[in-house]
Amino acid sequence: MQLCELSLQGFRNYEKMEFTAQPGVNLIVGDNAQGKTNLLEAIVYLGSGRSFRTQKSSELVRFGADFADISGKIHSQERIQTLRAVIFPAARPRQLYRNGVKKKSASDLSGVLNTVLFCPEDLMVLKTGAAARRKLGDCAMCQMRPNYDAALAEYTRLLEQKNRILKDRFENPALLEILPEYNQRLCQVGALIISYRARFYESLGKAASAYHGQFSGGAEEFSLHYHTVSTIKDPMADVGVLTENLREHMQAHARAELESGSCLTGPHRDDFDVRLDGLSVKQFGSQGQTRTAAISLKLAQRELMRRELGEEPVLLLDDVLSELDPGRQDFVLNQITSGQVFITCCEIGRFTKLGQTIQIRKGQIVSTDSACI
Ligand code: ATP
Ligand code: MG
């Protein structure tokens, strides 16, 4: 999988820009706030229809511009394909195109341009809140499984609607009549999500454990544990069983939900934790252990995507290498000998031996230089 050409118009701080990418390493250099992360954001959006920085797509449109246009030529599934996203600043819905054909939803883009993003915040993913860990898993699963993507989108929509019902029911008690319908569908879709997650986390844990073993010279045993709703004893069980388990939990919390006016039960509160030799990284991990485990998780995510899709996803390293000590830097670089990679960094001259350098200033390419590898 390879991004061959990218063109941006009215996206973030880019007025108009295009470039041809190399199959191997593309190094994006520039001072702070020049548009390096914006460029990676455009690549992720092109492939997934999602931004990793904002939920509000209007923020992606350059201030004062009428629209943002991201277009790219990609070599994947053994042919050249095109993707295009046009985003508007106001309420007008965005437009997504795959090979020139307008598509309804982001899940229709699946399989053309898959990406794995790795940024400095990811290094602390095992210490921070559960939302960041859910995002890590969801981001990979949505790209690998269009059905998971669709289920998650439906679940999020239902959850918002249920929360609104729970809040508005004080003013409008008649709303409670439609609540059972929402609950039933939430249990069905929620069960599907849990079933996908259980399988994904099992594979992710195994692959990450192998990387961590290599990294730590086999000194520590890495294990990943998925946590979901407490009535679920076996998340690998049949979806029908999971649906029942969810219903049970929901019923037990029905009163509390009405009192609190918010939805308290379901996989939107899922989490996972990593243990090293049985000790939770979140509670006991040292800085180094936390970072190493996070790197192992990211490399594992890339490996699962490669295995699942049959192609190497495009790797995006946003400022992460400069955050790492030389030993960890080497470990990451040694693992990315294949596939296409975009690496952002501030200092020109650093890592330049790796591949093409694209220098960016104020949303414009000021120079491109293809160094020999
Ligand atoms: P750093 O090295 O600090 O991470 P960076 O090169 O990655 O910097 P970006 O995050 O890509 O920087 O770009 C940030 C710049 O883009 C900011 O100066 C911000 O004001 C500008 N920007 C963000 N959104 C828009 C927008 N919609 N329109 C115009 N400019 C924008
Ligand atoms: Mg940045």
Short mmCIF file of C-alpha atoms and ligand atoms in Angstrom, two decimals:
data_model
loop_
_atom_site.label_atom_id
_atom_site.label_comp_id
_atom_site.label_asym_id
_atom_site.label_seq_id
_atom_site.Cartn_x
_atom_site.Cartn_y
_atom_site.Cartn_z
CA MET A 1 0.00 0.00 0.00
CA GLN A 2 1.52 3.25 -1.10
CA LEU A 3 0.43 6.84 -1.34
CA CYS A 4 1.87 8.01 -4.66
CA GLU A 5 0.56 11.56 -4.97
CA LEU A 6 -1.22 13.90 -2.62
CA SER A 7 -2.80 17.25 -3.35
CA LEU A 8 -4.36 19.58 -0.84
CA GLN A 9 -6.47 22.66 -1.33
CA GLY A 10 -7.85 24.76 1.52
CA PHE A 11 -6.93 22.11 4.09
CA ARG A 12 -5.80 23.52 7.50
CA ASN A 13 -2.90 25.90 6.75
CA TYR A 14 -2.46 24.60 3.18
CA GLU A 15 -3.80 26.88 0.47
CA LYS A 16 -2.69 24.72 -2.40
CA MET A 17 -0.03 22.06 -2.34
CA GLU A 18 0.87 18.84 -4.08
CA PHE A 19 3.68 16.36 -3.90
CA THR A 20 4.83 12.98 -5.08
CA ALA A 21 5.69 10.56 -2.30
CA GLN A 22 8.43 7.95 -2.29
CA PRO A 23 7.62 4.28 -1.77
CA GLY A 24 9.94 4.07 1.27
CA VAL A 25 10.64 6.76 3.84
CA ASN A 26 9.35 10.31 3.41
CA LEU A 27 10.76 12.70 5.94
CA ILE A 28 8.68 15.82 6.55
CA VAL A 29 10.78 18.54 8.13
CA GLY A 30 9.89 22.02 9.27
CA ASP A 31 9.76 24.30 12.30
CA ASN A 32 6.87 24.21 14.73
CA ALA A 33 3.41 25.11 13.43
CA GLN A 34 4.36 24.92 9.75
CA GLY A 35 1.93 22.13 8.81
CA LYS A 36 3.72 18.80 9.39
CA THR A 37 1.01 17.20 11.53
CA ASN A 38 -1.63 18.76 9.28
CA LEU A 39 -0.13 16.84 6.38
CA LEU A 40 -0.35 13.52 8.27
CA GLU A 41 -3.89 14.41 9.31
CA ALA A 42 -4.79 14.89 5.63
CA ILE A 43 -3.36 11.44 4.77
CA VAL A 44 -5.35 9.77 7.58
CA TYR A 45 -8.52 11.62 6.58
CA LEU A 46 -8.09 10.61 2.96
CA GLY A 47 -7.90 6.93 3.90
CA SER A 48 -10.45 6.79 6.71
CA GLY A 49 -12.74 9.82 6.44
CA ARG A 50 -11.72 10.72 10.00
CA SER A 51 -9.43 13.17 11.72
CA PHE A 52 -7.38 12.05 14.69
CA ARG A 53 -7.46 15.59 16.08
CA THR A 54 -11.04 16.75 15.86
CA GLN A 55 -14.61 15.56 15.53
CA LYS A 56 -15.61 18.81 13.86
CA SER A 57 -14.69 18.48 10.22
CA SER A 58 -15.33 22.21 9.70
CA GLU A 59 -12.08 22.88 11.60
CA LEU A 60 -10.19 21.20 8.78
CA VAL A 61 -11.17 23.88 6.28
CA ARG A 62 -8.62 26.66 5.95
CA PHE A 63 -9.85 29.81 7.69
CA GLY A 64 -11.79 31.87 5.13
CA ALA A 65 -11.83 29.11 2.45
CA ASP A 66 -15.06 27.79 0.91
CA PHE A 67 -14.02 24.15 1.14
CA ALA A 68 -11.10 21.81 1.71
CA ASP A 69 -10.11 19.27 -0.92
CA ILE A 70 -7.82 16.32 -0.23
CA SER A 71 -7.05 14.13 -3.25
CA GLY A 72 -4.64 11.27 -3.57
CA LYS A 73 -3.43 8.59 -5.91
CA ILE A 74 -2.72 5.33 -4.12
CA HIS A 75 -1.19 2.08 -5.19
CA SER A 76 -3.10 -0.66 -3.39
CA GLN A 77 -4.87 -3.94 -4.13
CA GLU A 78 -2.42 -4.25 -7.05
CA ARG A 79 -3.64 -1.20 -8.93
CA ILE A 80 -3.69 2.57 -8.88
CA GLN A 81 -6.74 3.96 -7.10
CA THR A 82 -7.89 7.45 -6.24
CA LEU A 83 -9.50 8.85 -3.13
CA ARG A 84 -10.89 12.32 -2.63
CA ALA A 85 -12.56 14.13 0.26
CA VAL A 86 -14.24 17.52 -0.02
CA ILE A 87 -15.07 19.16 3.29
CA PHE A 88 -17.18 22.26 3.89
CA PRO A 89 -16.97 24.79 6.71
CA ALA A 90 -20.71 24.97 7.50
CA ALA A 91 -23.33 22.28 7.97
CA ARG A 92 -23.09 21.00 4.39
CA PRO A 93 -22.11 17.29 4.44
CA ARG A 94 -18.67 16.34 3.25
CA GLN A 95 -18.23 14.38 0.03
CA LEU A 96 -16.14 11.23 -0.26
CA TYR A 97 -15.05 9.68 -3.56
CA ARG A 98 -13.38 6.38 -4.31
CA ASN A 99 -12.08 6.00 -7.84
CA GLY A 100 -14.27 8.92 -8.87
CA VAL A 101 -17.46 7.39 -7.48
CA LYS A 102 -19.23 9.25 -4.68
CA LYS A 103 -19.52 7.15 -1.52
CA LYS A 104 -22.06 7.37 1.28
CA SER A 105 -19.94 6.67 4.31
CA ALA A 106 -16.37 6.38 5.54
CA SER A 107 -16.63 2.59 5.76
CA ASP A 108 -16.94 2.53 1.94
CA LEU A 109 -13.34 3.74 1.68
CA SER A 110 -12.03 0.73 3.52
CA GLY A 111 -8.99 -1.11 2.21
CA VAL A 112 -7.56 1.54 -0.13
CA LEU A 113 -5.29 3.55 2.14
CA ASN A 114 -4.78 2.13 5.62
CA THR A 115 -2.64 4.02 8.07
CA VAL A 116 -1.05 3.51 11.45
CA LEU A 117 -0.32 6.76 13.24
CA PHE A 118 2.19 6.94 16.04
CA CYS A 119 2.63 10.18 17.97
CA PRO A 120 4.26 11.13 21.29
CA GLU A 121 0.95 10.94 23.22
CA ASP A 122 0.72 7.27 22.22
CA LEU A 123 3.81 6.59 24.31
CA MET A 124 1.74 7.30 27.41
CA VAL A 125 -1.38 5.48 26.22
CA LEU A 126 -1.10 2.90 28.98
CA LYS A 127 -1.01 5.54 31.72
CA THR A 128 -3.73 7.92 30.56
CA GLY A 129 -7.53 7.59 30.48
CA ALA A 130 -9.43 4.71 28.90
CA ALA A 131 -10.65 6.86 25.97
CA ALA A 132 -7.17 6.94 24.41
CA ARG A 133 -6.91 3.14 24.62
CA ARG A 134 -10.34 2.68 23.07
CA LYS A 135 -9.32 5.06 20.29
CA LEU A 136 -6.19 3.04 19.59
CA GLY A 137 -8.17 -0.18 19.17
CA ASP A 138 -11.09 1.40 17.32
CA CYS A 139 -8.80 3.12 14.86
CA ALA A 140 -7.21 -0.20 13.84
CA MET A 141 -10.43 -2.23 13.87
CA CYS A 142 -12.42 0.32 11.84
CA GLN A 143 -9.79 0.08 9.09
CA MET A 144 -9.64 -3.70 9.12
CA ARG A 145 -13.35 -4.43 9.47
CA PRO A 146 -15.89 -2.23 7.68
CA ASN A 147 -18.66 -4.00 9.63
CA TYR A 148 -17.07 -2.96 12.91
CA ASP A 149 -16.82 0.59 11.61
CA ALA A 150 -20.52 0.59 10.72
CA ALA A 151 -21.49 -0.98 14.08
CA LEU A 152 -19.45 1.57 16.03
CA ALA A 153 -21.01 4.45 14.08
CA GLU A 154 -24.50 3.09 14.81
CA TYR A 155 -23.68 2.52 18.49
CA THR A 156 -22.35 6.08 18.88
CA ARG A 157 -25.48 7.48 17.26
CA LEU A 158 -27.80 5.39 19.45
CA LEU A 159 -25.87 6.33 22.56
CA GLU A 160 -26.16 10.04 21.81
CA GLN A 161 -29.89 9.65 21.24
CA LYS A 162 -30.37 7.65 24.44
CA ASN A 163 -28.43 10.23 26.43
CA ARG A 164 -30.64 12.94 25.03
CA ILE A 165 -33.77 10.99 25.99
CA LEU A 166 -32.44 10.48 29.53
CA LYS A 167 -31.72 14.20 29.86
CA ASP A 168 -34.91 15.50 28.26
CA ARG A 169 -37.28 13.08 29.97
CA PHE A 170 -37.75 15.44 32.95
CA GLU A 171 -39.38 17.98 30.63
CA ASN A 172 -40.95 15.41 28.35
CA PRO A 173 -41.76 12.14 30.20
CA ALA A 174 -43.41 10.67 27.07
CA LEU A 175 -39.89 10.14 25.70
CA LEU A 176 -39.47 7.21 28.08
CA GLU A 177 -41.87 5.19 25.95
CA ILE A 178 -39.30 4.89 23.16
CA LEU A 179 -36.43 4.05 25.51
CA PRO A 180 -36.89 0.22 25.38
CA GLU A 181 -36.43 0.28 21.60
CA TYR A 182 -33.12 2.08 21.98
CA ASN A 183 -32.02 -0.25 24.75
CA GLN A 184 -32.70 -3.32 22.68
CA ARG A 185 -30.72 -2.07 19.69
CA LEU A 186 -27.90 -0.82 21.93
CA CYS A 187 -27.56 -4.31 23.41
CA GLN A 188 -27.49 -5.95 19.96
CA VAL A 189 -24.96 -3.56 18.43
CA GLY A 190 -22.97 -3.38 21.67
CA ALA A 191 -22.65 -7.17 21.73
CA LEU A 192 -21.30 -7.16 18.19
CA ILE A 193 -18.72 -4.53 19.14
CA ILE A 194 -17.59 -6.53 22.17
CA SER A 195 -17.29 -9.67 20.10
CA TYR A 196 -15.01 -7.91 17.58
CA ARG A 197 -12.97 -6.30 20.35
CA ALA A 198 -12.41 -9.55 22.23
CA ARG A 199 -10.89 -11.15 19.14
CA PHE A 200 -8.88 -8.11 18.18
CA TYR A 201 -7.39 -7.61 21.65
CA GLU A 202 -6.46 -11.25 21.86
CA SER A 203 -4.45 -11.04 18.61
CA LEU A 204 -3.06 -7.61 19.50
CA GLY A 205 -1.85 -8.91 22.88
CA LYS A 206 -0.11 -11.90 21.29
CA ALA A 207 1.65 -9.83 18.62
CA ALA A 208 2.65 -7.09 21.08
CA SER A 209 3.98 -9.67 23.50
CA ALA A 210 6.35 -10.95 20.80
CA TYR A 211 7.66 -7.41 20.13
CA HIS A 212 8.03 -6.68 23.82
CA GLY A 213 9.92 -9.94 24.27
CA GLN A 214 12.35 -8.96 21.51
CA PHE A 215 12.68 -5.49 22.96
CA SER A 216 13.31 -6.51 26.55
CA GLY A 217 15.45 -9.49 25.61
CA GLY A 218 12.72 -11.80 26.87
CA ALA A 219 13.13 -10.47 30.42
CA GLU A 220 9.50 -9.49 30.93
CA GLU A 221 6.26 -11.25 30.18
CA PHE A 222 3.75 -8.99 28.42
CA SER A 223 0.02 -9.69 28.65
CA LEU A 224 -3.02 -7.73 27.54
CA HIS A 225 -6.40 -7.93 29.28
CA TYR A 226 -9.66 -6.69 27.84
CA HIS A 227 -12.24 -5.28 30.27
CA THR A 228 -15.87 -4.87 29.37
CA VAL A 229 -19.28 -4.84 31.06
CA SER A 230 -19.16 -6.84 34.32
CA THR A 231 -22.01 -9.24 33.50
CA ILE A 232 -19.94 -10.59 30.60
CA LYS A 233 -17.91 -13.50 31.84
CA ASP A 234 -16.60 -14.56 28.44
CA PRO A 235 -16.29 -11.81 25.79
CA MET A 236 -15.51 -14.53 23.21
CA ALA A 237 -19.01 -16.00 23.72
CA ASP A 238 -21.68 -15.98 21.05
CA VAL A 239 -23.12 -12.56 20.13
CA GLY A 240 -26.54 -13.80 21.32
CA VAL A 241 -25.12 -14.58 24.76
CA LEU A 242 -23.34 -11.22 24.90
CA THR A 243 -26.59 -9.44 24.00
CA GLU A 244 -28.31 -11.15 26.95
CA ASN A 245 -25.42 -10.28 29.27
CA LEU A 246 -25.66 -6.64 28.23
CA ARG A 247 -29.40 -6.59 28.75
CA GLU A 248 -28.92 -7.94 32.26
CA HIS A 249 -26.41 -5.21 33.10
CA MET A 250 -28.62 -2.55 31.58
CA GLN A 251 -31.64 -3.68 33.58
CA ALA A 252 -29.64 -3.65 36.80
CA HIS A 253 -28.62 -0.06 36.09
CA ALA A 254 -31.91 1.21 34.67
CA ARG A 255 -32.80 3.17 37.78
CA ALA A 256 -29.36 4.71 38.13
CA GLU A 257 -29.45 5.78 34.48
CA LEU A 258 -32.78 7.52 34.96
CA GLU A 259 -31.56 9.25 38.09
CA SER A 260 -28.23 10.35 36.65
CA GLY A 261 -29.69 11.27 33.25
CA SER A 262 -26.88 9.51 31.41
CA CYS A 263 -26.08 6.15 29.90
CA LEU A 264 -24.05 4.09 32.38
CA THR A 265 -23.80 0.71 30.76
CA GLY A 266 -22.27 -0.62 27.55
CA PRO A 267 -19.00 -1.00 25.64
CA HIS A 268 -18.46 2.77 25.41
CA ARG A 269 -16.77 2.35 28.79
CA ASP A 270 -14.54 -0.57 27.74
CA ASP A 271 -10.84 -0.58 28.49
CA PHE A 272 -7.79 -2.82 28.38
CA ASP A 273 -4.70 -2.99 30.50
CA VAL A 274 -1.25 -4.32 29.89
CA ARG A 275 0.65 -6.22 32.55
CA LEU A 276 4.35 -6.94 32.66
CA ASP A 277 5.13 -10.02 34.70
CA GLY A 278 1.59 -9.72 36.05
CA LEU A 279 1.94 -6.11 37.23
CA SER A 280 -0.27 -3.45 35.69
CA VAL A 281 1.69 -0.91 33.63
CA LYS A 282 -0.92 1.73 34.45
CA GLN A 283 -0.28 1.38 38.18
CA PHE A 284 3.31 0.22 38.41
CA GLY A 285 5.04 0.72 35.05
CA SER A 286 8.23 2.77 34.95
CA GLN A 287 8.65 5.42 32.24
CA GLY A 288 10.76 3.08 30.16
CA GLN A 289 8.46 0.07 30.58
CA THR A 290 5.43 2.20 29.70
CA ARG A 291 7.07 3.49 26.52
CA THR A 292 8.42 0.12 25.44
CA ALA A 293 5.03 -1.53 25.95
CA ALA A 294 3.35 1.26 23.95
CA ILE A 295 5.81 0.88 21.08
CA SER A 296 5.17 -2.88 21.10
CA LEU A 297 1.42 -2.22 20.88
CA LYS A 298 1.84 0.13 17.92
CA LEU A 299 4.12 -2.25 16.03
CA ALA A 300 1.64 -5.03 16.77
CA GLN A 301 -1.21 -2.92 15.42
CA ARG A 302 0.73 -2.48 12.19
CA GLU A 303 1.47 -6.19 11.98
CA LEU A 304 -2.17 -7.19 12.50
CA MET A 305 -3.26 -4.78 9.79
CA ARG A 306 -0.64 -6.17 7.45
CA ARG A 307 -1.73 -9.75 8.16
CA GLU A 308 -5.40 -8.97 7.87
CA LEU A 309 -5.24 -6.79 4.75
CA GLY A 310 -2.43 -8.59 2.98
CA GLU A 311 -0.68 -5.25 2.48
CA GLU A 312 1.58 -3.12 4.61
CA PRO A 313 -0.35 -0.11 5.95
CA VAL A 314 1.28 3.30 5.61
CA LEU A 315 3.08 4.21 8.82
CA LEU A 316 2.94 7.79 10.07
CA LEU A 317 5.42 8.74 12.78
CA ASP A 318 4.55 12.19 14.07
CA ASP A 319 7.52 13.55 16.01
CA VAL A 320 7.81 10.28 17.84
CA LEU A 321 11.37 9.33 16.93
CA SER A 322 12.86 12.50 18.39
CA GLU A 323 11.07 11.62 21.66
CA LEU A 324 12.87 8.29 21.93
CA ASP A 325 16.31 7.45 23.24
CA PRO A 326 18.73 5.97 20.66
CA GLY A 327 18.05 2.34 21.70
CA ARG A 328 14.30 2.67 21.21
CA GLN A 329 14.77 4.71 18.05
CA ASP A 330 16.87 1.91 16.57
CA PHE A 331 14.34 -0.69 17.59
CA VAL A 332 11.53 1.15 15.81
CA LEU A 333 13.62 1.94 12.73
CA ASN A 334 14.78 -1.67 12.46
CA GLN A 335 11.16 -2.79 12.44
CA ILE A 336 10.17 -0.53 9.56
CA THR A 337 12.39 -1.78 6.82
CA SER A 338 9.40 -2.44 4.58
CA GLY A 339 6.40 -0.41 3.50
CA GLN A 340 5.87 3.31 3.17
CA VAL A 341 6.58 5.63 6.09
CA PHE A 342 6.06 9.34 6.72
CA ILE A 343 8.18 10.73 9.53
CA THR A 344 7.83 14.28 10.79
CA CYS A 345 10.56 16.08 12.69
CA CYS A 346 11.71 19.62 13.35
CA GLU A 347 15.43 19.39 12.80
CA ILE A 348 16.63 19.21 9.27
CA GLY A 349 19.58 16.89 8.99
CA ARG A 350 18.18 14.40 11.49
CA PHE A 351 17.30 11.02 9.93
CA THR A 352 17.95 12.48 6.45
CA LYS A 353 19.76 9.35 5.36
CA LEU A 354 16.49 7.46 5.57
CA GLY A 355 14.86 8.71 2.38
CA GLN A 356 13.21 11.67 0.66
CA THR A 357 13.11 14.91 2.64
CA ILE A 358 10.20 17.27 2.15
CA GLN A 359 10.71 20.62 3.79
CA ILE A 360 7.61 22.56 4.79
CA ARG A 361 7.21 26.22 5.65
CA LYS A 362 3.86 27.95 6.29
CA GLY A 363 1.85 25.28 4.53
CA GLN A 364 4.07 25.16 1.47
CA ILE A 365 6.73 22.78 0.28
CA VAL A 366 9.96 24.70 0.07
CA SER A 367 12.15 21.86 -1.08
CA THR A 368 12.08 18.18 -1.89
CA ASP A 369 15.23 16.20 -1.96
CA SER A 370 15.52 12.50 -2.68
CA ALA A 371 18.52 11.36 -0.70
CA CYS A 372 20.05 7.99 -1.39
CA ILE A 373 19.17 5.30 1.14
P1 ATP B 1 4.80 21.12 15.55
O1 ATP B 1 6.21 20.87 15.16
O2 ATP B 1 4.70 22.17 16.59
O3 ATP B 1 4.03 19.90 15.88
P2 ATP B 1 3.44 21.23 12.98
O4 ATP B 1 4.30 21.60 11.81
O5 ATP B 1 3.10 19.82 13.15
O6 ATP B 1 4.10 21.84 14.30
P3 ATP B 1 0.68 21.69 12.48
O7 ATP B 1 -0.02 21.20 13.69
O8 ATP B 1 0.68 20.82 11.29
O9 ATP B 1 2.15 22.12 12.90
O10 ATP B 1 0.10 23.08 11.99
C1 ATP B 1 -0.34 23.97 12.93
C2 ATP B 1 -0.73 25.27 12.25
O11 ATP B 1 -1.84 25.10 11.40
C3 ATP B 1 -1.11 26.21 13.36
O12 ATP B 1 -0.32 27.37 13.27
C4 ATP B 1 -2.57 26.47 13.13
O13 ATP B 1 -2.92 27.80 13.40
C5 ATP B 1 -2.73 26.17 11.65
N1 ATP B 1 -4.11 25.77 11.36
C6 ATP B 1 -4.82 24.79 11.95
N2 ATP B 1 -6.06 24.70 11.43
C7 ATP B 1 -6.13 25.68 10.51
C8 ATP B 1 -7.18 26.13 9.66
N3 ATP B 1 -8.39 25.53 9.64
N4 ATP B 1 -6.91 27.16 8.82
C9 ATP B 1 -5.69 27.74 8.81
N5 ATP B 1 -4.67 27.37 9.61
C10 ATP B 1 -4.89 26.36 10.45
MG MG B 2 3.09 18.55 14.81
#
